[in-house]
XYZ file of C-alpha atoms in Angstrom:
600
model
C -31.308 -25.620 -3.650
C -30.204 -22.397 -1.957
C -26.431 -22.162 -1.639
C -23.710 -19.659 -0.890
C -21.237 -19.612 -3.777
C -18.447 -17.437 -5.134
C -18.856 -16.172 -8.689
C -16.011 -15.082 -10.977
C -16.557 -12.874 -14.031
C -13.550 -12.160 -16.268
C -13.403 -10.148 -19.480
C -10.448 -9.442 -21.774
C -9.895 -5.822 -22.768
C -7.836 -4.841 -25.800
C -8.991 -7.633 -28.095
C -10.771 -5.192 -30.427
C -7.580 -3.228 -31.021
C -5.685 -6.481 -31.492
C -8.164 -7.515 -34.177
C -7.122 -4.505 -36.228
C -3.497 -5.734 -36.283
C -3.910 -9.499 -36.641
C -5.648 -11.776 -39.104
C -9.054 -12.971 -37.830
C -7.795 -16.569 -37.757
C -4.867 -15.530 -35.583
C -7.172 -13.657 -33.210
C -9.493 -16.654 -33.010
C -6.595 -18.994 -32.233
C -5.255 -16.572 -29.640
C -8.581 -16.220 -27.854
C -8.962 -19.990 -27.953
C -5.660 -20.311 -26.116
C -6.763 -17.721 -23.566
C -10.038 -19.513 -22.924
C -8.197 -22.810 -22.429
C -5.825 -21.124 -19.961
C -8.768 -19.532 -18.139
C -10.681 -22.808 -17.988
C -7.598 -24.604 -16.697
C -7.034 -22.040 -13.924
C -10.674 -22.137 -12.849
C -11.141 -25.899 -12.948
C -7.785 -26.612 -11.283
C -9.103 -24.809 -8.209
C -12.486 -26.544 -8.306
C -14.554 -23.958 -10.166
C -17.349 -24.827 -12.587
C -17.214 -22.824 -15.821
C -20.785 -21.854 -16.633
C -20.292 -20.028 -19.910
C -18.064 -18.087 -22.278
C -19.629 -14.946 -23.753
C -17.561 -13.174 -26.364
C -14.316 -12.310 -24.564
C -15.805 -13.000 -21.110
C -15.992 -16.077 -18.902
C -18.175 -16.815 -15.878
C -17.409 -19.512 -13.307
C -18.950 -20.594 -10.007
C -17.172 -22.014 -6.945
C -19.363 -24.071 -4.624
C -21.232 -25.971 -7.358
C -21.917 -28.889 -7.322
C -20.170 -29.242 -3.937
C -19.371 -26.463 -1.487
C -15.917 -26.258 0.082
C -14.997 -24.231 3.138
C -12.392 -22.347 1.066
C -14.429 -21.715 -2.103
C -13.832 -17.972 -1.905
C -10.061 -18.434 -1.626
C -10.073 -20.944 -4.470
C -11.887 -18.398 -6.640
C -9.458 -15.609 -5.755
C -6.433 -17.845 -6.421
C -7.906 -18.807 -9.786
C -8.506 -15.148 -10.640
C -4.906 -14.252 -9.817
C -3.627 -17.160 -11.911
C -5.808 -16.061 -14.851
C -4.266 -12.611 -14.702
C -0.766 -14.142 -14.644
C -1.605 -16.502 -17.521
C -2.695 -13.615 -19.736
C 0.470 -11.689 -18.844
C 2.538 -14.643 -20.109
C 0.488 -14.761 -23.287
C 1.206 -11.074 -23.890
C 4.853 -11.871 -24.569
C 3.750 -13.210 -27.983
C 1.490 -10.298 -28.950
C 2.131 -7.055 -30.809
C -0.235 -5.223 -28.422
C -0.895 -6.301 -24.827
C -4.196 -7.632 -23.577
C -5.479 -7.178 -20.028
C -8.193 -8.904 -18.057
C -10.786 -7.324 -15.769
C -12.113 -9.654 -13.080
C -14.902 -9.396 -10.510
C -15.245 -11.928 -7.672
C -18.308 -11.937 -5.434
C -19.784 -14.255 -2.811
C -23.435 -14.586 -1.848
C -26.555 -16.712 -1.701
C -28.001 -18.041 -4.955
C -30.523 -20.585 -6.120
C -28.709 -23.442 -7.801
C -30.303 -25.602 -10.449
C -29.604 -27.673 -13.499
C -29.705 -26.790 -17.173
C -28.346 -23.787 -18.994
C -28.183 -21.546 -15.911
C -26.373 -23.058 -12.937
C -27.071 -20.250 -10.455
C -29.291 -17.202 -10.225
C -29.316 -14.424 -7.686
C -28.024 -10.986 -6.831
C -24.544 -12.369 -6.081
C -24.155 -13.189 -9.795
C -25.235 -9.703 -10.872
C -22.818 -8.034 -8.453
C -19.893 -10.165 -9.696
C -20.653 -9.058 -13.254
C -20.896 -5.408 -12.194
C -17.596 -5.628 -10.283
C -15.908 -6.941 -13.426
C -17.345 -4.043 -15.446
C -16.141 -1.546 -12.826
C -12.598 -2.984 -12.734
C -9.775 -1.342 -14.658
C -7.755 -3.446 -17.145
C -5.497 -5.770 -15.142
C -7.543 -5.266 -11.971
C -9.316 -7.824 -9.795
C -12.123 -6.471 -7.606
C -13.440 -8.499 -4.658
C -16.886 -8.100 -3.155
C -17.135 -7.362 0.567
C -18.175 -10.892 1.586
C -15.474 -12.471 -0.575
C -12.841 -10.254 1.047
C -14.143 -11.179 4.501
C -13.601 -14.855 3.670
C -10.040 -14.461 2.334
C -8.667 -11.472 4.223
C -5.945 -13.483 5.998
C -4.697 -14.984 2.725
C -4.442 -11.918 0.478
C -3.057 -8.431 0.235
C -5.849 -6.111 -0.873
C -6.865 -2.490 -0.535
C -10.312 -0.885 -0.382
C -11.550 1.123 -3.333
C -14.070 3.923 -3.276
C -17.606 2.544 -2.777
C -18.974 1.655 -6.188
C -22.285 2.791 -7.652
C -23.237 -0.348 -9.563
C -26.043 -0.593 -12.077
C -29.158 -2.074 -10.530
C -28.018 -1.472 -6.906
C -29.802 1.201 -4.884
C -26.855 1.613 -2.487
C -23.127 1.818 -3.153
C -21.174 -1.431 -2.899
C -17.971 -1.941 -0.894
C -15.161 -3.543 -2.884
C -11.451 -4.353 -2.539
C -8.653 -4.356 -5.108
C -6.640 -7.586 -4.988
C -2.894 -6.968 -4.933
C -1.637 -10.517 -4.487
C -2.418 -13.854 -2.851
C -0.169 -15.038 -0.025
C 1.408 -18.350 -1.014
C 0.283 -21.247 1.176
C -1.900 -19.123 3.458
C -5.202 -20.452 4.788
C -8.373 -18.480 4.136
C -8.530 -17.366 7.755
C -5.818 -17.456 10.405
C -6.325 -19.409 13.615
C -5.243 -17.770 16.844
C -3.193 -20.747 18.011
C -0.992 -18.496 20.117
C -3.703 -18.142 22.775
C -3.242 -20.374 25.847
C -5.071 -23.685 25.543
C -8.277 -24.036 27.542
C -9.361 -27.433 28.839
C -8.124 -30.596 27.084
C -5.927 -31.644 30.033
C -6.977 -35.301 29.801
C -6.547 -35.409 26.023
C -3.094 -33.813 26.255
C -2.092 -36.327 28.927
C -3.200 -39.188 26.636
C -1.012 -37.910 23.789
C 1.945 -37.428 26.112
C 1.523 -40.965 27.424
C 1.498 -42.340 23.865
C 4.743 -40.479 23.127
C 6.468 -41.787 26.230
C 5.350 -45.332 25.430
C 6.795 -45.034 21.921
C 10.077 -43.665 23.299
C 10.309 -46.313 26.034
C 9.449 -49.292 23.841
C 11.152 -47.963 20.685
C 8.002 -48.958 18.808
C 5.462 -47.003 16.758
C 2.261 -45.600 18.213
C -0.597 -44.269 16.073
C -3.113 -41.880 17.647
C -5.905 -40.220 15.667
C -7.465 -37.060 17.114
C -11.052 -36.862 15.870
C -13.483 -33.987 15.885
C -15.467 -31.549 13.749
C -13.804 -28.475 12.234
C -12.730 -25.906 14.789
C -12.972 -28.174 17.825
C -9.264 -27.733 18.657
C -7.376 -30.648 17.066
C -4.513 -28.480 15.807
C -4.328 -26.498 19.043
C -4.064 -29.677 21.118
C -1.308 -31.057 18.917
C 0.592 -27.780 19.072
C 0.502 -27.980 22.876
C 1.928 -31.506 22.698
C 4.782 -30.610 20.354
C 5.674 -27.428 22.279
C 6.132 -29.573 25.361
C 8.489 -31.912 23.471
C 10.812 -29.145 22.302
C 14.341 -30.563 22.362
C 13.123 -34.023 23.357
C 11.832 -35.119 19.953
C 11.980 -34.178 16.293
C 8.567 -33.031 15.018
C 7.667 -33.182 11.317
C 4.308 -32.021 9.930
C 2.416 -32.732 6.713
C -1.044 -31.570 5.677
C -3.532 -33.195 3.308
C -5.428 -30.914 0.938
C -9.000 -31.231 -0.249
C -8.097 -30.701 -3.910
C -5.201 -30.361 -6.330
C -3.132 -32.342 -8.782
C -0.621 -34.982 -7.704
C -1.595 -34.680 -4.034
C -1.294 -38.325 -2.945
C 2.098 -37.794 -1.321
C 1.788 -34.032 -0.728
C 2.120 -34.410 3.085
C 5.269 -36.470 2.472
C 6.592 -33.715 0.207
C 6.148 -31.176 3.023
C 8.075 -33.440 5.371
C 10.880 -34.066 2.887
C 11.287 -30.329 2.317
C 12.063 -29.932 6.013
C 14.928 -32.420 5.828
C 18.398 -32.792 4.397
C 17.875 -36.302 3.045
C 21.563 -36.968 2.575
C 22.272 -36.116 6.199
C 19.185 -37.935 7.520
C 20.143 -41.170 5.710
C 23.902 -40.990 6.320
C 25.281 -44.398 7.249
C 22.092 -46.236 6.248
C 22.201 -49.275 3.994
C 20.742 -48.448 0.572
C 20.807 -44.709 1.416
C 21.167 -43.729 -2.244
C 18.283 -45.963 -3.319
C 16.059 -44.703 -0.469
C 16.768 -41.063 -1.302
C 16.053 -41.661 -4.975
C 12.713 -43.318 -4.246
C 11.689 -40.500 -1.905
C 12.610 -37.775 -4.378
C 10.675 -39.522 -7.111
C 7.605 -39.949 -4.870
C 7.414 -36.215 -4.127
C 8.134 -35.083 -7.693
C 11.772 -34.031 -7.241
C 13.044 -36.692 -9.622
C 11.853 -38.724 -12.595
C 11.110 -42.451 -12.770
C 9.010 -42.994 -9.657
C 9.075 -46.492 -8.234
C 6.182 -48.746 -7.352
C 3.917 -48.071 -4.368
C 5.660 -50.881 -2.475
C 9.070 -49.317 -3.122
C 7.832 -45.905 -2.027
C 6.380 -47.307 1.209
C 9.666 -49.098 1.904
C 11.661 -45.915 1.333
C 9.434 -43.864 3.638
C 9.766 -46.495 6.364
C 13.556 -46.542 6.012
C 13.632 -42.741 6.370
C 11.384 -42.800 9.430
C 13.442 -45.524 11.075
C 16.663 -43.620 10.406
C 15.253 -40.415 11.914
C 13.699 -42.157 14.919
C 16.931 -43.977 15.752
C 18.667 -40.672 16.344
C 15.963 -39.353 18.686
C 12.191 -39.838 19.121
C 10.155 -38.743 16.101
C 6.649 -37.266 16.068
C 4.867 -37.207 12.701
C 1.839 -34.864 12.696
C -0.446 -35.523 9.725
C -3.299 -33.026 9.454
C -6.693 -33.384 7.749
C -6.244 -37.026 6.787
C -9.980 -37.264 6.074
C -8.914 -35.652 2.764
C -6.018 -38.046 2.194
C -5.900 -40.269 -0.860
C -6.474 -43.975 -0.039
C -2.851 -44.742 -0.870
C -1.621 -42.262 1.731
C -3.929 -43.765 4.360
C -2.413 -47.141 3.472
C 1.048 -45.629 4.017
C 0.118 -44.373 7.507
C -1.137 -47.788 8.574
C 1.921 -49.445 6.993
C 4.261 -47.235 9.046
C 2.321 -47.974 12.241
C 2.535 -51.728 11.632
C 5.945 -52.255 10.016
C 8.309 -49.690 11.545
C 10.897 -51.453 13.725
C 13.256 -50.318 16.500
C 12.114 -46.720 16.240
C 10.614 -44.321 18.793
C 7.813 -43.086 16.552
C 4.530 -41.340 17.411
C 2.174 -40.702 14.492
C -0.533 -38.150 15.367
C -3.287 -37.917 12.776
C -5.875 -35.148 12.838
C -9.177 -35.932 11.179
C -12.871 -35.244 11.063
C -15.339 -38.015 11.716
C -15.687 -38.676 7.981
C -12.425 -40.643 8.179
C -14.240 -43.499 9.895
C -16.766 -43.647 7.073
C -13.862 -44.102 4.657
C -11.968 -46.501 6.933
C -14.256 -48.071 9.547
C -11.400 -50.342 10.681
C -8.831 -47.533 10.989
C -5.991 -48.693 13.201
C -4.475 -47.221 16.330
C -5.909 -45.309 19.274
C -8.668 -42.731 18.814
C -9.052 -39.534 20.775
C -12.393 -37.774 20.246
C -12.590 -34.103 21.219
C -15.822 -32.900 22.777
C -17.010 -29.262 22.887
C -15.706 -27.003 25.639
C -17.933 -26.400 28.642
C -19.562 -22.993 29.043
C -17.014 -22.151 31.739
C -14.136 -23.128 29.463
C -15.596 -21.166 26.551
C -15.894 -18.080 28.769
C -12.283 -18.565 29.873
C -11.201 -18.778 26.224
C -12.926 -15.453 25.523
C -11.054 -13.867 28.433
C -7.718 -15.114 27.142
C -8.418 -14.033 23.573
C -9.539 -10.588 24.694
C -6.411 -9.939 26.744
C -6.632 -6.356 27.948
C -9.674 -5.584 25.796
C -13.219 -5.773 27.119
C -16.566 -7.075 25.931
C -19.983 -6.329 27.450
C -21.331 -9.206 29.503
C -24.370 -9.564 27.246
C -22.152 -9.940 24.175
C -19.977 -12.479 25.953
C -23.020 -14.528 26.935
C -24.349 -14.485 23.367
C -21.047 -15.785 21.996
C -20.816 -18.553 24.601
C -24.384 -19.616 23.821
C -24.030 -19.476 20.041
C -20.586 -21.139 19.824
C -21.712 -24.137 21.916
C -18.180 -25.065 22.925
C -16.468 -24.895 19.542
C -13.209 -22.889 20.002
C -13.065 -21.779 16.355
C -16.622 -20.471 16.545
C -15.697 -18.580 19.710
C -12.686 -17.031 17.948
C -14.551 -16.019 14.822
C -17.593 -14.623 16.641
C -15.374 -12.696 19.014
C -13.374 -11.242 16.125
C -16.606 -10.115 14.457
C -17.884 -8.617 17.733
C -14.631 -6.635 18.067
C -14.990 -5.377 14.491
C -18.662 -4.450 14.901
C -19.169 -3.398 18.530
C -22.755 -3.092 19.651
C -24.225 -5.293 16.910
C -26.159 -8.470 17.583
C -24.130 -11.668 17.403
C -24.222 -12.983 13.840
C -22.631 -16.026 12.262
C -19.346 -15.108 10.532
C -19.183 -16.235 6.887
C -16.133 -18.371 7.699
C -18.268 -20.566 9.960
C -21.118 -20.725 7.465
C -18.656 -21.882 4.789
C -17.253 -24.613 7.047
C -20.685 -25.998 7.850
C -22.001 -25.769 4.280
C -18.977 -27.740 3.072
C -19.593 -30.470 5.681
C -23.219 -30.846 4.651
C -22.430 -30.924 0.935
C -20.326 -34.044 1.498
C -23.318 -36.005 2.792
C -25.065 -38.540 0.625
C -28.178 -37.009 -1.030
C -30.635 -38.944 1.149
C -28.668 -38.125 4.319
C -28.798 -34.452 3.384
C -32.539 -34.696 2.740
C -33.107 -36.290 6.162
C -31.011 -33.618 7.888
C -32.941 -30.839 6.157
C -36.254 -32.277 7.300
C -34.900 -32.524 10.823
C -33.879 -28.854 10.565
C -37.469 -27.874 9.819
C -38.560 -29.508 13.070
C -35.975 -27.623 15.149
C -32.853 -28.240 17.187
C -34.538 -31.202 18.942
C -36.621 -33.472 16.740
C -38.267 -36.873 16.598
C -37.551 -39.877 14.407
C -41.218 -40.178 13.507
C -41.461 -36.541 12.450
C -38.481 -36.837 10.123
C -39.839 -40.022 8.578
C -43.236 -38.322 8.086
C -41.587 -35.414 6.256
C -39.583 -37.693 3.943
C -40.948 -38.832 0.579
C -42.725 -42.216 0.932
C -39.944 -44.130 -0.808
C -37.369 -42.775 1.678
C -39.278 -43.420 4.896
C -38.057 -46.997 5.487
C -34.443 -45.710 5.339
C -34.915 -42.596 7.480
C -33.810 -44.389 10.661
C -30.570 -45.721 9.169
C -29.749 -42.255 7.824
C -30.339 -40.730 11.259
C -27.938 -43.234 12.805
C -25.385 -42.441 10.105
C -25.699 -38.728 10.939
C -25.061 -39.597 14.596
C -21.842 -41.380 13.589
C -20.833 -38.317 11.584
C -21.253 -36.172 14.710
C -23.912 -33.929 13.160
C -26.726 -35.025 15.475
C -26.893 -36.890 18.803
C -29.528 -38.921 20.677
C -31.702 -36.885 23.043
C -34.147 -37.747 25.830
C -37.658 -38.037 24.402
C -40.774 -36.654 26.068
C -43.072 -38.579 23.728
C -43.882 -42.257 24.240
C -42.657 -44.619 21.521
C -40.665 -41.809 19.841
C -36.875 -41.611 19.726
C -35.557 -38.064 19.870
C -32.387 -36.464 18.537
C -30.764 -33.051 18.706
C -28.402 -31.224 16.416
C -24.853 -31.241 17.725
C -24.784 -27.518 17.150
C -27.546 -25.044 16.411
C -25.408 -23.662 13.551
C -25.483 -27.089 11.885
C -29.268 -26.922 12.046
C -29.226 -23.399 10.610
C -26.873 -24.410 7.765
C -29.074 -27.376 6.829
C -32.211 -25.213 6.927
C -30.588 -22.485 4.816
C -30.150 -24.901 1.925
C -33.867 -25.654 1.587
C -35.713 -23.685 -1.133
C -38.435 -21.473 0.315
C -41.268 -23.287 -1.422
C -40.089 -26.582 0.058
C -39.777 -24.915 3.480
C -43.399 -23.803 3.270
C -44.595 -27.314 2.437
C -42.462 -28.968 5.131
C -43.545 -26.536 7.866
C -47.198 -27.188 7.024
C -46.695 -30.969 7.077
C -44.749 -30.823 10.332
C -47.546 -28.825 11.978
C -49.965 -31.530 10.868
C -47.713 -34.259 12.332
C -47.493 -32.478 15.699
C -51.259 -31.951 15.818
C -51.918 -35.632 15.070
C -49.128 -37.074 17.224
C -50.058 -35.114 20.351
C -53.745 -35.900 19.868
C -55.722 -34.884 22.945
C -52.592 -33.110 24.299
C -52.288 -30.870 21.211
C -53.303 -27.831 23.256
C -49.974 -28.176 25.117
C -48.048 -27.455 21.916
C -50.469 -25.111 20.206
C -47.856 -22.346 19.890
C -45.551 -24.815 18.085
C -48.277 -25.799 15.640
C -49.141 -22.141 15.105
C -45.497 -21.184 14.593
C -44.944 -23.752 11.830
C -48.180 -22.822 10.080
C -47.143 -19.168 10.291
C -43.758 -19.980 8.697
C -45.555 -21.756 5.863
C -47.698 -18.652 5.294
C -44.706 -16.291 5.373
C -42.709 -18.254 2.805
C -45.693 -18.596 0.505
C -46.233 -14.838 0.749
C -42.557 -14.099 -0.028
C -42.853 -16.237 -3.153
C -46.102 -14.606 -4.242
C -48.155 -17.776 -3.742
C -51.203 -16.005 -2.319
C -54.243 -18.214 -2.974
C -57.155 -19.797 -1.168
C -54.853 -22.420 0.334
C -52.627 -19.725 1.772
C -55.598 -17.925 3.302
C -56.711 -21.146 4.959
C -53.213 -21.661 6.351
C -53.230 -18.132 7.731
C -56.575 -18.684 9.476
C -55.351 -21.963 11.000
C -52.123 -20.324 12.172
C -54.055 -17.448 13.727
C -56.419 -19.855 15.490
C -53.603 -21.836 17.114
C -51.519 -18.775 18.017
C -54.581 -16.992 19.380
C -55.462 -19.948 21.609
C -51.878 -20.138 22.874
C -51.940 -16.395 23.580
C -55.180 -16.694 25.551
C -53.640 -19.358 27.782
C -50.548 -17.168 28.269
C -52.771 -14.285 29.387
C -54.589 -16.600 31.796
C -51.290 -17.470 33.478
C -50.190 -13.787 33.499
C -47.382 -14.359 30.967
C -47.741 -11.096 29.054
C -44.505 -11.430 27.090
C -45.468 -14.855 25.708
C -48.979 -13.586 24.937
């Protein structure tokens, strides 16, 4: 499989000199401790350690599963490794230092002794070799993915072994605690969403009027505007309600009650529980649940304590709990949310949960109201660009390309616009932040779902059920339909009007989802699938095949191109080329006949 990953190479300098001062057994024990520290730092952030070589270690982030923040995880791990070695130096007669290179790029991932291969791995190793002792060098794409979460400075372009051109790199100074990989521009005025905002406001007023809990879950894919909508709600309640926020993380240790810990840190528990029965017991249970005290109670006792706190706060004035990214929540925390929505009494409480559609796969019977966010219209997306630009300007052609490519996703608009401002005059390209988001979504699919989506991607943005089933292995074909319906529920594809009799059609929710799925297919598999899809179209259209001759020719041409790139030139490839030329030539002749020179 082709994947974008972040590779970390780290090497200890000074160990040779240390070996002259210490007994070999002591050096061996010391390096063993360092390797354990390094492994712990890397694996704690989700990295896969591929190998230790002498004093060096290599790890990969994005294997076996990609995460949208793999680059930031890798950089955090690198910084922690440097700190861990600094602590170890306190015990040594001569200090050690670590050189680290971090680089992001496309690789081919496999199984066995070598997890990944590709130029991205070589560049990471060369960055580590170019680093000074104690220095962490980031590749250009890695820096682009973490720039809002780190302090770094550019270094002189590096002439790396094996690279024909110099390589841009950045020296990591430090990682900003708690920062996201890329900052959202939530300060921009909200565009659209008037009906959704009104629904949230109505839920709040109902909770305040009835002094009863309301649970509303805002659903949508990453970047669709869940956080921005909630911010608009809470800004409008300033002074009218207390707002507390907790966020679920996709990884970490002891994260079950992490959102609760964030909420507790915002409060003076003694003051919040003043005058409550069992205040001391409640405070003790809460502190234990979030790791501020020993001897944690049972889950039932923790739930009870959280409810008592919420009721105490909501008695004073209406309370809004905003819980973000609950699709990553531990099952116990989801149980807690539903418990609060059902069991809280005499309290003006609105619980607003933000989640991706995957939540409903985890909890099909999830309680409360659901508010699904749809993409912005083209007019709304254009308005968002205007508001983000402010006094700046953007050529009309560039604006149109962003509106078309973003397809109503506000985050995609933001990121594409930011890239257009950085690189004026260039064609619109997909920022790596968006690619990382989409790759992480697809990696969380079941293997057969992913396989079905990839085969759909070969067919194009709009595709047919029958075509996908035809491209699947025989043993998967009976399940292709159920997987397509599952992908509809996960908001990756949607039903589409079909222009073929007895064929259901679908479309990708976003062309970038299609592109991300296609990018993961190895080139040899792409060649085979394009050839098979061309055969399906030819057979399925039958006597009408001349109407889609350019489509058949295009897919045969793609098969030829990929085979050529892989050096698979043989008699079969020559036959493919002739067939592609025949179909494309016939389509061109018809275009000439209708005076369509550009198509010809």
